[in-house]
mmCIF file of C-alpha atoms in Angstrom:
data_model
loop_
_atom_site.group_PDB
_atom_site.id
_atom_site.type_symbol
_atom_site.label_atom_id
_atom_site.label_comp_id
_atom_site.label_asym_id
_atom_site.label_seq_id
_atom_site.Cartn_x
_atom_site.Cartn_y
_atom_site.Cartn_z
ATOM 1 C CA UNK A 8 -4.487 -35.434 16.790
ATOM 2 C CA UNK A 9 -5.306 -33.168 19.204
ATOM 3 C CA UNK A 10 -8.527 -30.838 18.991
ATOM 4 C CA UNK A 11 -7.631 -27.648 18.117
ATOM 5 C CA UNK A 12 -8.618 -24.969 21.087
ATOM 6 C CA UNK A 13 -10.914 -21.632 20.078
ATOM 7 C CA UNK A 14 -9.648 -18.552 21.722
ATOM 8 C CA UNK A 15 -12.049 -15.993 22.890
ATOM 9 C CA UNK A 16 -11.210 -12.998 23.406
ATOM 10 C CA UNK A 17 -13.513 -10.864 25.878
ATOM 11 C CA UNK A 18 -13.598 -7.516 24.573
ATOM 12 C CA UNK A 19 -16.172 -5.543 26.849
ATOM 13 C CA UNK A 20 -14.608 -3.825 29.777
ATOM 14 C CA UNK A 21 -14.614 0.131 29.269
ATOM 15 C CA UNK A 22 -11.316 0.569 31.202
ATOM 16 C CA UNK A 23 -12.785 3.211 33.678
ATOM 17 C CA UNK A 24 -9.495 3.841 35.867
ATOM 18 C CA UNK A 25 -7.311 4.748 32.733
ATOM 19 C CA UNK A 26 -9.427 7.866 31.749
ATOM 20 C CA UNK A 27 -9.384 9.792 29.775
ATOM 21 C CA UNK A 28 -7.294 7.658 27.826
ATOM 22 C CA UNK A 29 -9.491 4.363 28.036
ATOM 23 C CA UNK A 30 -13.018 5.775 26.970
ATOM 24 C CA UNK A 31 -16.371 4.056 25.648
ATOM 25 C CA UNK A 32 -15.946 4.724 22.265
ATOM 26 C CA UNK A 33 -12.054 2.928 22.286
ATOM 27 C CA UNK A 34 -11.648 1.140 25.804
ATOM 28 C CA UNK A 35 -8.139 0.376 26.648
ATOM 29 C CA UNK A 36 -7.674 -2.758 24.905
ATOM 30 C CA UNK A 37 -7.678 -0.872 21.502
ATOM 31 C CA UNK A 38 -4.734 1.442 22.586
ATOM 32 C CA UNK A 39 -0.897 0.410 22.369
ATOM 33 C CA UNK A 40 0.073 -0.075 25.939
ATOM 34 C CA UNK A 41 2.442 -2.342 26.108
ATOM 35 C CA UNK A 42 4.245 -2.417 22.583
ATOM 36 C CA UNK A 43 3.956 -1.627 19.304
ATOM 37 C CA UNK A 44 0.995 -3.707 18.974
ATOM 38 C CA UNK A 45 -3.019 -2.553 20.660
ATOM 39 C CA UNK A 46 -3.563 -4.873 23.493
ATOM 40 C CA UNK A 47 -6.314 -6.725 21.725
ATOM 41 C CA UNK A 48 -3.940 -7.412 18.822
ATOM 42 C CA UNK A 49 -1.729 -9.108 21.089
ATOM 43 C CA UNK A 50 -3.699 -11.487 22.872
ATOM 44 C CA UNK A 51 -5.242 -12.667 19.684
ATOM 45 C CA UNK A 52 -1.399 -13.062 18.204
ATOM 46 C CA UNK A 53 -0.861 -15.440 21.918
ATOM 47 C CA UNK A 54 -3.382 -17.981 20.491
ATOM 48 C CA UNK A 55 -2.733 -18.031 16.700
ATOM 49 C CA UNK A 56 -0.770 -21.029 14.737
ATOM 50 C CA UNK A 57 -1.934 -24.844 14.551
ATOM 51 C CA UNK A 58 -3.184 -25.492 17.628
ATOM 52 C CA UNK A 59 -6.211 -23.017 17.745
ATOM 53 C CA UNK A 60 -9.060 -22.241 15.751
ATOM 54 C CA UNK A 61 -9.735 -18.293 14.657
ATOM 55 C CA UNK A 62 -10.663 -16.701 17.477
ATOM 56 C CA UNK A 63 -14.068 -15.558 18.712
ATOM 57 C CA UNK A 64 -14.574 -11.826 19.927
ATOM 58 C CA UNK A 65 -17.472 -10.278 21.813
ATOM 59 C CA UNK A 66 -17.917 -6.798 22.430
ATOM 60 C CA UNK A 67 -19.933 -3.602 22.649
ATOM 61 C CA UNK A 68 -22.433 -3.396 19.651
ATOM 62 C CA UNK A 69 -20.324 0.156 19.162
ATOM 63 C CA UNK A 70 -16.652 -1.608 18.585
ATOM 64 C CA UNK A 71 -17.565 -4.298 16.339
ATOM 65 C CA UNK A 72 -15.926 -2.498 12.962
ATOM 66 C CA UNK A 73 -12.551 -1.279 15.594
ATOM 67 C CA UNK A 74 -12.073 -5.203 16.759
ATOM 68 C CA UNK A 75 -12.003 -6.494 13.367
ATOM 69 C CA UNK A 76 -10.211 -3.429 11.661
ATOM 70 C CA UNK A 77 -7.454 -4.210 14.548
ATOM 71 C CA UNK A 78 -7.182 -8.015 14.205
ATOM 72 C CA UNK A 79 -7.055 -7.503 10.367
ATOM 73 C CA UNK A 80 -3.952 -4.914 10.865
ATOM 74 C CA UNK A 81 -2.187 -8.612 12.275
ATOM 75 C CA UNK A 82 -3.633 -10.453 9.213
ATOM 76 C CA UNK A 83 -6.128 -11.986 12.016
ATOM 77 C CA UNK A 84 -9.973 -13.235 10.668
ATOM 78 C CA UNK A 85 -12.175 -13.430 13.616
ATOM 79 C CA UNK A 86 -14.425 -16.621 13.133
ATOM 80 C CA UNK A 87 -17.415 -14.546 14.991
ATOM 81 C CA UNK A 88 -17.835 -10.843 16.473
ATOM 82 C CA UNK A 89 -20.439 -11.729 19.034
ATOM 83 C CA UNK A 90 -21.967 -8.341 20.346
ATOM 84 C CA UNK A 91 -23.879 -7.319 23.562
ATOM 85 C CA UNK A 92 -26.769 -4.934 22.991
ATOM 86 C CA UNK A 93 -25.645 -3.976 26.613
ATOM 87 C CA UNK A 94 -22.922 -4.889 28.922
ATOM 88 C CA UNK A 95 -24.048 -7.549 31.526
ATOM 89 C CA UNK A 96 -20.941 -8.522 33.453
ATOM 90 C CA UNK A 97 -18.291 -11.225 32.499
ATOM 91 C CA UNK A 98 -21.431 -14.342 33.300
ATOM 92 C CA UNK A 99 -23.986 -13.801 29.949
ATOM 93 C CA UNK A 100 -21.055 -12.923 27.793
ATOM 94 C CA UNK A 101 -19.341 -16.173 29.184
ATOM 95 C CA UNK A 102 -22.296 -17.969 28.835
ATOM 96 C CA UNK A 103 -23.414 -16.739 24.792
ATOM 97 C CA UNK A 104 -19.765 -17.557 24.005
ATOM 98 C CA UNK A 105 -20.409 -21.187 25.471
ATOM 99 C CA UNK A 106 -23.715 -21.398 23.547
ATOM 100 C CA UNK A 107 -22.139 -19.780 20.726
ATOM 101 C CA UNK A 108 -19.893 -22.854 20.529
ATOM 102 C CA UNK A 109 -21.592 -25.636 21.838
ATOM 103 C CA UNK A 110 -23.737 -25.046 18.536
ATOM 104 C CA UNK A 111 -20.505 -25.561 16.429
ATOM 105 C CA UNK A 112 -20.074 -28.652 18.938
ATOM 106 C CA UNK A 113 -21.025 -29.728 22.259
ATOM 107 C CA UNK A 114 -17.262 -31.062 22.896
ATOM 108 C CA UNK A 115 -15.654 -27.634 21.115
ATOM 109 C CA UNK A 116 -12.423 -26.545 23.611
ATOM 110 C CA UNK A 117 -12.565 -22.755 24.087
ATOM 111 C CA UNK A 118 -10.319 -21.039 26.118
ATOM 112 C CA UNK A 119 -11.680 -17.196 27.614
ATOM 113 C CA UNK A 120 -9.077 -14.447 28.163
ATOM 114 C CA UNK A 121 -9.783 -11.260 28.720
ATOM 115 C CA UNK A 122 -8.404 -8.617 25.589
ATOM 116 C CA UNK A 123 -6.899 -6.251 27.768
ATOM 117 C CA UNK A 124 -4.120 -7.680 29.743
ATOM 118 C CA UNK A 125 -0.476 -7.889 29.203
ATOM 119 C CA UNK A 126 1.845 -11.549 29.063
ATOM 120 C CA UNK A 127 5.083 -11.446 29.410
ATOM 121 C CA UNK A 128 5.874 -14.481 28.627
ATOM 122 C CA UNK A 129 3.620 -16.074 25.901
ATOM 123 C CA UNK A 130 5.836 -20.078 26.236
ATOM 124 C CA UNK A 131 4.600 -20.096 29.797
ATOM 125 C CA UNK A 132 1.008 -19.424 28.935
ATOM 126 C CA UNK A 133 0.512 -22.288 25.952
ATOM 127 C CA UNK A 134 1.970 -24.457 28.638
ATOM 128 C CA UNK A 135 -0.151 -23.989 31.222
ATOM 129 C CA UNK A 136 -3.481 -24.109 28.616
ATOM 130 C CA UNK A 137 -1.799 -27.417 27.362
ATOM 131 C CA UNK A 138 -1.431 -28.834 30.819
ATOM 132 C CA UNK A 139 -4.761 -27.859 31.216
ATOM 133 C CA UNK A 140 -6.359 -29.438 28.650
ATOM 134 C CA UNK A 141 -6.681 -33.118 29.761
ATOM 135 C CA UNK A 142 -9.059 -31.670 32.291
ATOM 136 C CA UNK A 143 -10.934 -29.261 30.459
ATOM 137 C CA UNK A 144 -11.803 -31.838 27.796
ATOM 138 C CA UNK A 145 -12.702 -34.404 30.508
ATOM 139 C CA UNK A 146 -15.210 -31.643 31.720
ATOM 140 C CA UNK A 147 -13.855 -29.508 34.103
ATOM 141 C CA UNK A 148 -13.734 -25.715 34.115
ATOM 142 C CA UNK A 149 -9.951 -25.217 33.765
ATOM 143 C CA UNK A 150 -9.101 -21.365 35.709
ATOM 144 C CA UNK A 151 -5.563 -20.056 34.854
ATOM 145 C CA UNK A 152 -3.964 -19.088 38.270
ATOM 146 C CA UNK A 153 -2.154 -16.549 38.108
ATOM 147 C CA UNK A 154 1.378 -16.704 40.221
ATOM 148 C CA UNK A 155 1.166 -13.570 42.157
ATOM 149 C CA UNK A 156 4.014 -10.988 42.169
ATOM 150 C CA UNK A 157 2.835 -9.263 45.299
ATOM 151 C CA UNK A 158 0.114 -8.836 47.976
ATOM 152 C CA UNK A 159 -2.199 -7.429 45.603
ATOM 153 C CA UNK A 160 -5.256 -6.079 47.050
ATOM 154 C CA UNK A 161 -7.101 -5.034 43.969
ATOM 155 C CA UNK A 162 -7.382 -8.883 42.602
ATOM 156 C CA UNK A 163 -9.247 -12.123 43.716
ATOM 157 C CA UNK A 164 -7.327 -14.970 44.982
ATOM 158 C CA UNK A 165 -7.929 -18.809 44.194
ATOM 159 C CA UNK A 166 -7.020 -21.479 46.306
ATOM 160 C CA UNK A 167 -6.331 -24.950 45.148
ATOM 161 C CA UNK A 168 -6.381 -28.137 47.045
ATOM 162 C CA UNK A 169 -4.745 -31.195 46.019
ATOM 163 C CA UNK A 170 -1.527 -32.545 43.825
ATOM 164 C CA UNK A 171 -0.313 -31.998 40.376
ATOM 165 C CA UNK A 172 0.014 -29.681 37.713
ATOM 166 C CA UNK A 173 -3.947 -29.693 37.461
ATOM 167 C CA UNK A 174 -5.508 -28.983 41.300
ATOM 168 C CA UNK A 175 -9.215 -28.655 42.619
ATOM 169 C CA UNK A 176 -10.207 -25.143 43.250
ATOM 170 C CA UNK A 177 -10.893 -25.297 47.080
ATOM 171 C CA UNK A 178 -12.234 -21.612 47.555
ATOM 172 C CA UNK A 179 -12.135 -18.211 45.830
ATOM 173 C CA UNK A 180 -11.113 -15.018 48.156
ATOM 174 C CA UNK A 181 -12.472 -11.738 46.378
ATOM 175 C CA UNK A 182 -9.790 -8.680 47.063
ATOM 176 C CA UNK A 183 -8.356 -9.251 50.489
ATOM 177 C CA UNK A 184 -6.664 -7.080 52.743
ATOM 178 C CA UNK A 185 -3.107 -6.684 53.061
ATOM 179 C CA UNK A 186 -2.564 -8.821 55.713
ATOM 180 C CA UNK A 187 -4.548 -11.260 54.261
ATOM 181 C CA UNK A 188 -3.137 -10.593 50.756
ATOM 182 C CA UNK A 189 0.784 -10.920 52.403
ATOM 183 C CA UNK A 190 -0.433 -14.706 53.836
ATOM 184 C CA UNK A 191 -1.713 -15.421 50.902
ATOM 185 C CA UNK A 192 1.507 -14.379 48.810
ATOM 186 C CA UNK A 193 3.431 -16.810 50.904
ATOM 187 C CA UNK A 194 0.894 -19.689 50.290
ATOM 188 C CA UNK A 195 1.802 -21.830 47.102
ATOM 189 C CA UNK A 196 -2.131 -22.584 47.349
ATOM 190 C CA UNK A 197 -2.748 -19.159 45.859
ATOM 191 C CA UNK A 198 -2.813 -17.477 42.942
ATOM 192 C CA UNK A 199 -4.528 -14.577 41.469
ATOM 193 C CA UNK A 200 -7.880 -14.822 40.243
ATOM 194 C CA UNK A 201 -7.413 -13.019 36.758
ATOM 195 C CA UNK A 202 -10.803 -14.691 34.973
ATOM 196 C CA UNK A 203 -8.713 -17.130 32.291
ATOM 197 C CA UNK A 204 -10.320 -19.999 31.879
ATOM 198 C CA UNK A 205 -10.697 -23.119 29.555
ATOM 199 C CA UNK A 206 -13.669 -25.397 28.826
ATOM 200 C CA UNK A 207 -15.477 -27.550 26.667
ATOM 201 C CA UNK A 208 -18.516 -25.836 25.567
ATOM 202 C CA UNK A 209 -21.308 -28.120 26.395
ATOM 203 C CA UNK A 210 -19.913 -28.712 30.048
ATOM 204 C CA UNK A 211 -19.752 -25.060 30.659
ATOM 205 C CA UNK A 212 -23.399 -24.528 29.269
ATOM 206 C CA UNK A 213 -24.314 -27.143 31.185
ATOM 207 C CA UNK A 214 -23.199 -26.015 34.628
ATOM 208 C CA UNK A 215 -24.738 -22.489 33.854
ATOM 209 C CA UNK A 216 -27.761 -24.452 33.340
ATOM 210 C CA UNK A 217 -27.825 -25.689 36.572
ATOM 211 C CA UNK A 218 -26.445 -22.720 38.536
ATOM 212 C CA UNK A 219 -27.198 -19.890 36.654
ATOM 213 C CA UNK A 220 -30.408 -20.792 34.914
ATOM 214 C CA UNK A 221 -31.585 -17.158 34.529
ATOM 215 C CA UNK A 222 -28.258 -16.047 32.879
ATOM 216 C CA UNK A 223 -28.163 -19.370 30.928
ATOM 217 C CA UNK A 224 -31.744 -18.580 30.031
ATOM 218 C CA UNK A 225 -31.084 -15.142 28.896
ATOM 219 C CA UNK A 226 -27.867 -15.781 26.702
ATOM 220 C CA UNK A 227 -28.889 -18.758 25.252
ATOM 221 C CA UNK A 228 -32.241 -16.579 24.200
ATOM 222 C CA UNK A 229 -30.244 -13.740 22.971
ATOM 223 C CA UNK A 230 -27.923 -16.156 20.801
ATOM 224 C CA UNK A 231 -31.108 -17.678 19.300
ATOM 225 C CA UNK A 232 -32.581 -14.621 18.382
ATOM 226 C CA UNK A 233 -29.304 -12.743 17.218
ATOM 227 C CA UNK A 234 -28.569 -10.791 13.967
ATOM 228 C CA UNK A 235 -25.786 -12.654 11.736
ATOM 229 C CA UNK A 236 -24.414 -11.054 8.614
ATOM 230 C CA UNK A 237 -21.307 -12.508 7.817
ATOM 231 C CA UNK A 238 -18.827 -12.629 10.890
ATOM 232 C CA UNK A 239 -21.336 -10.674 13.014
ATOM 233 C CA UNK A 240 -23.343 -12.462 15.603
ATOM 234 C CA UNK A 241 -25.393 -9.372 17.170
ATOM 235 C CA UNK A 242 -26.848 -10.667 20.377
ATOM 236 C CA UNK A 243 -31.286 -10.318 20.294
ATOM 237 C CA UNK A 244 -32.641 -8.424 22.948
ATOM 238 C CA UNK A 245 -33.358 -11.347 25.377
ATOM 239 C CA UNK A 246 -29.606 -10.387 26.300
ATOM 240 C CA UNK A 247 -31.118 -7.296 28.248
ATOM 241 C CA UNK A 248 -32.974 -9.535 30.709
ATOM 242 C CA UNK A 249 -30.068 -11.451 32.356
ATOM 243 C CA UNK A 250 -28.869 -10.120 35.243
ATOM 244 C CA UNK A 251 -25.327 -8.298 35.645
ATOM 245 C CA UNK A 252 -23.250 -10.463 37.300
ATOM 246 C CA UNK A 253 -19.931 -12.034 37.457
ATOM 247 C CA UNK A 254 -18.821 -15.483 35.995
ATOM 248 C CA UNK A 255 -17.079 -16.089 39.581
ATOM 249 C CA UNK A 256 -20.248 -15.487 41.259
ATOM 250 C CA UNK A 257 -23.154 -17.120 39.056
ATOM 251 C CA UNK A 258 -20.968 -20.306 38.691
ATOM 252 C CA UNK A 259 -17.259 -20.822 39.826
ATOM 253 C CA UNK A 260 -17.819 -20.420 42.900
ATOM 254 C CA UNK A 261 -20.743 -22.533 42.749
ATOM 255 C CA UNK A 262 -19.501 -25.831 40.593
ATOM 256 C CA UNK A 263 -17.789 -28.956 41.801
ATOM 257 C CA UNK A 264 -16.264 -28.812 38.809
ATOM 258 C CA UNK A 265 -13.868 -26.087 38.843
ATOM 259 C CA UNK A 266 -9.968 -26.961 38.475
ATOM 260 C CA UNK A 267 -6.825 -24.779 38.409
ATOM 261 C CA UNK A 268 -3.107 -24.809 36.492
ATOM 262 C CA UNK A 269 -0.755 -22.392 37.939
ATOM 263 C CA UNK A 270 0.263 -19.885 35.169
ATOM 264 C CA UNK A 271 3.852 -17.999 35.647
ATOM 265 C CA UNK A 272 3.018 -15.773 32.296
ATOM 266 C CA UNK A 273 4.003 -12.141 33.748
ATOM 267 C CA UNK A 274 0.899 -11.086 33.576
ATOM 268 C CA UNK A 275 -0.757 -7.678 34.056
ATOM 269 C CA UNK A 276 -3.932 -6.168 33.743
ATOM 270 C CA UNK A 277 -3.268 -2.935 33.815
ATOM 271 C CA UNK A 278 -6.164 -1.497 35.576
ATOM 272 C CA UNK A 279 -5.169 1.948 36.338
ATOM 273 C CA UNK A 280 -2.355 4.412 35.602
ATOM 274 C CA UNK A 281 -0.138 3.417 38.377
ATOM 275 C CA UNK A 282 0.228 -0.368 36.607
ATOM 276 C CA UNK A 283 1.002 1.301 33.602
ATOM 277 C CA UNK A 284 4.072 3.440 35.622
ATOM 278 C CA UNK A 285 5.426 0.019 36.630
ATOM 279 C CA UNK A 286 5.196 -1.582 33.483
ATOM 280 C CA UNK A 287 6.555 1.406 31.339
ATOM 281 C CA UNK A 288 10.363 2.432 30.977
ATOM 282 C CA UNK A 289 11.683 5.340 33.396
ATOM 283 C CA UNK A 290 14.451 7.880 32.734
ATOM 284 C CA UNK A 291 16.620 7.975 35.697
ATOM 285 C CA UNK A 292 14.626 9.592 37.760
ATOM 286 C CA UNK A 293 11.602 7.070 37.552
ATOM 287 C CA UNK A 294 9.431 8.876 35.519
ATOM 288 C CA UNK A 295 7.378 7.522 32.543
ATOM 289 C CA UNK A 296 7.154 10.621 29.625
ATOM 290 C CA UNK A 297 5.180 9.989 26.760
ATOM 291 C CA UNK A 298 4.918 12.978 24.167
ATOM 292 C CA UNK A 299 5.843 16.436 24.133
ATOM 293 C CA UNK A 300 6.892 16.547 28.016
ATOM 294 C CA UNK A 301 9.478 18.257 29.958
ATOM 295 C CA UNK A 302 10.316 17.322 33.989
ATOM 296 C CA UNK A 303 12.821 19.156 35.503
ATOM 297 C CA UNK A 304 12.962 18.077 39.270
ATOM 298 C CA UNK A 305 10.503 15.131 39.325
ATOM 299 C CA UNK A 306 10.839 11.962 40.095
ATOM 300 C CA UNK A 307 8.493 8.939 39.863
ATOM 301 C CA UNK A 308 5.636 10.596 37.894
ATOM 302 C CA UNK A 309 3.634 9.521 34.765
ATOM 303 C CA UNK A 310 2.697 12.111 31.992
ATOM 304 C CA UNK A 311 1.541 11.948 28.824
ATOM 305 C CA UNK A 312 -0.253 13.958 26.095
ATOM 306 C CA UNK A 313 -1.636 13.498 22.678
ATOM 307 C CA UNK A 314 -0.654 17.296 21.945
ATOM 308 C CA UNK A 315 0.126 20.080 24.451
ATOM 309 C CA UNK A 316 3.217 20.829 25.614
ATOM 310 C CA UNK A 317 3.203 19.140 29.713
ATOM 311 C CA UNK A 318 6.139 20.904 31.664
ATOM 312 C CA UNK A 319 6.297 19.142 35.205
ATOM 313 C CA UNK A 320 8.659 20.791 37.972
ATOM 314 C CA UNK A 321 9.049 19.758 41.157
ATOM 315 C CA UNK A 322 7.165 17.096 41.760
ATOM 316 C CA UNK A 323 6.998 13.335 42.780
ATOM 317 C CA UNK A 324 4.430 10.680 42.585
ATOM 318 C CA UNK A 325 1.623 12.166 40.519
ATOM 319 C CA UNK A 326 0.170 11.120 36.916
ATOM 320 C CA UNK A 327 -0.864 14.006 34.218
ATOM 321 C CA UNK A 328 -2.895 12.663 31.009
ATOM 322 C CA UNK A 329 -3.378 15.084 28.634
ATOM 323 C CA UNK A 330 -6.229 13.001 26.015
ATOM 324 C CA UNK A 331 -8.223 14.685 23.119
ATOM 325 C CA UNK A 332 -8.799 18.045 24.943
ATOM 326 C CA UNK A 333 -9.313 16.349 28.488
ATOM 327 C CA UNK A 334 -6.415 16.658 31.370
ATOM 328 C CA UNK A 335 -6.475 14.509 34.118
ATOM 329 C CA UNK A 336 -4.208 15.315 37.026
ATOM 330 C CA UNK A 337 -4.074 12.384 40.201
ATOM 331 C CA UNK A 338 -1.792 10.231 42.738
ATOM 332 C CA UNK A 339 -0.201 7.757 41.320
ATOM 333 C CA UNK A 340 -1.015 5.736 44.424
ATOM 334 C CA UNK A 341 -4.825 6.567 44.102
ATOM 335 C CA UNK A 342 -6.379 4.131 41.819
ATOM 336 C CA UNK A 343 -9.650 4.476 42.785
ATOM 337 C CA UNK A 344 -9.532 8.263 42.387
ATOM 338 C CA UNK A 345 -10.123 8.071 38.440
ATOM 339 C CA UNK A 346 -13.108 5.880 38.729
ATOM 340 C CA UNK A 347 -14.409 8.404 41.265
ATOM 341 C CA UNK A 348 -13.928 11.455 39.101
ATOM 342 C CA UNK A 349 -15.565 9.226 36.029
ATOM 343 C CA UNK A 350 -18.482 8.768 38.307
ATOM 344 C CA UNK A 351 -18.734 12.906 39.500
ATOM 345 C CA UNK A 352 -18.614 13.601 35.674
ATOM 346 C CA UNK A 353 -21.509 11.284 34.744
ATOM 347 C CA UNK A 354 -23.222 12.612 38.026
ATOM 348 C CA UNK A 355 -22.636 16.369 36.278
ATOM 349 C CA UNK A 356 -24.119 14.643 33.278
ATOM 350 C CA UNK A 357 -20.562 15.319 30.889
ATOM 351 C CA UNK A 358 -21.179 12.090 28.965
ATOM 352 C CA UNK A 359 -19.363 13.954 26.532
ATOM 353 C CA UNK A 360 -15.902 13.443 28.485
ATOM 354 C CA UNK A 361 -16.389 9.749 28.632
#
């Protein structure tokens, strides 16, 4: 019988380029986005039935009680709520969560996905983490690469080298330019980089061990000395001293032992307000209306509001968020623009907006 895989679910991006929607207190994974379900609720649904364990959360100290209210709504028991006392990057999170299970067992499968993307197609992704998992329990570090859908400049590309439905990662390219992106696109090599992965426990510990060893150090510290009271694993303060830095960087790019499955899932990260334009439905003049709007004239625009009355007229391309007393007003082709105006309102010092 086949061991049965723990999901993790990585629940600590903040969701900066969806203000003032996505905020710290309730990040975008615990909004509806994409259905009627919040987008953590889905991707713990993706991974429920025989062949996984309950899954394993980590978060923000602050959204411990929202992730487990949320899962509960989908009569889902997280086996742990592992919390940062800080955010750190995606490597010491990666890292506790390896510790966390290689205490359960050395040879425990866990599969990482990040809690606020979109799948489309749910079939595709259990087939690619079952074609994965001959590798992944023979000790590789399995990535999910993702089948691009464009040149996408905004996302890391991995290349693989090799035969098979399981291939040797032979380089990762971190946000290209178009040109570069476009080749890339056109090269069955690639895929996107979207930080999915699958491992057994130990193996991964292991290899942060040897090529991390001050983020191993630090998580594994932080796990030891953590807080548990019932489902709650609250990370000690040793978690403070590992550097902030990226899984890709502090070991996949690093290891000899990284391997890649191509993954058609449909899959979407929505990162800023323009993905969620493309990914919502239009009235016949392309725009995405959510609440009390009115467009007369418009075409391809976003707007939505949690209360006022939004009248847009004569306009094309731009995005209005109206969000618990906060309007936001920017390009729909400008996703950097929100994270700038996040950063000139923490520069003002309006914490309170964020």
């Amino acid at each position: 019988m086949s061991r049965k895989i723990i999901p993790v679910l990585m629940s600590g991006g903040a969701g900066t380029r969806l203000w003032p929607l996505s905020r710290t207190a309730r990040p975008k994974q615990f909004h509806r986005l994409g259905g009627s379900n919040t987008l953590i609720q889905d991707t713990a649904l993706r991974l429920t039935g025989e062949g996984f364990e309950p899954p394993v959360v980590i978060c923000a100290a602050s959204q411990a009680d929202m992730a487990r209210e949320q899962l509960a709504e989908v009569a889902i028991a997280p086996a742990a709520i592992i919390t940062e006392p800080a955010p750190r990057n995606t490597a010491p999170a990666s890292v506790a969560v390896a510790a966390y299970g290689a205490q359960i067992d050395p040879d425990a499968l866990m599969v990482l996905l990040h809690a606020d993307n979109l799948v489309a197609d749910v079939g595709a992704l259990l087939a690619a983490i079952e074609a994965g998992r001959a590798a992944a329990e023979a000790g590789e570090i399995v990535l999910l690469g993702l089948k691009p859908t464009g040149p996408a400049t905004i996302y890391g590309y991995i290349q693989a080298t090799g035969q098979g439905a399981v291939r040797k990662v032979a380089s990762f390219v971190e946000k290209p330019d178009l040109e570069t992106a476009q080749r890339f696109v056109a090269d069955p090599d690639y895929s996107w980089n979207g930080g999915m992965f699958m491992f057994k426990a130990g193996a991964f510990l292991d290899q942060a061990r040897l090529l991390a060893p001050e983020v191993a150090a630090a998580a594994e510290a932080a796990l030891a000395g953590a807080h548990r009271a019932g489902d709650l694993v609250a990370l000690g303060e040793a978690f403070l001293s590992a550097p902030s830095i990226a899984i890709d960087v502090a070991v996949m790019e690093k290891t000899d032992r990284a391997s890649v499955v191509e993954a058609d899932i449909g899959w979407a990260d929505i990162g800023n307000w323009g993905a969620l334009w493309e990914l919502s439905p239009k009235t016949a003049s392309g725009d995405a209306l959510e609440g009390d709007v009115v467009a007369v004239e418009t075409r391809d625009c976003l707007a939505r509001t949690d209360g006022p009355v939004v009248v847009l007229a004569g306009v094309e391309d731009i995005v209005v968020v109206v969000e618990n007393g906060v309007v936001l007003v920017t390009r729909r082709d400008a996703p950097t623009a929100v994270r700038a105006g996040v950063d000139a309102l923490k520069a003002k010092g309006r914490g309170d907006l964020l």
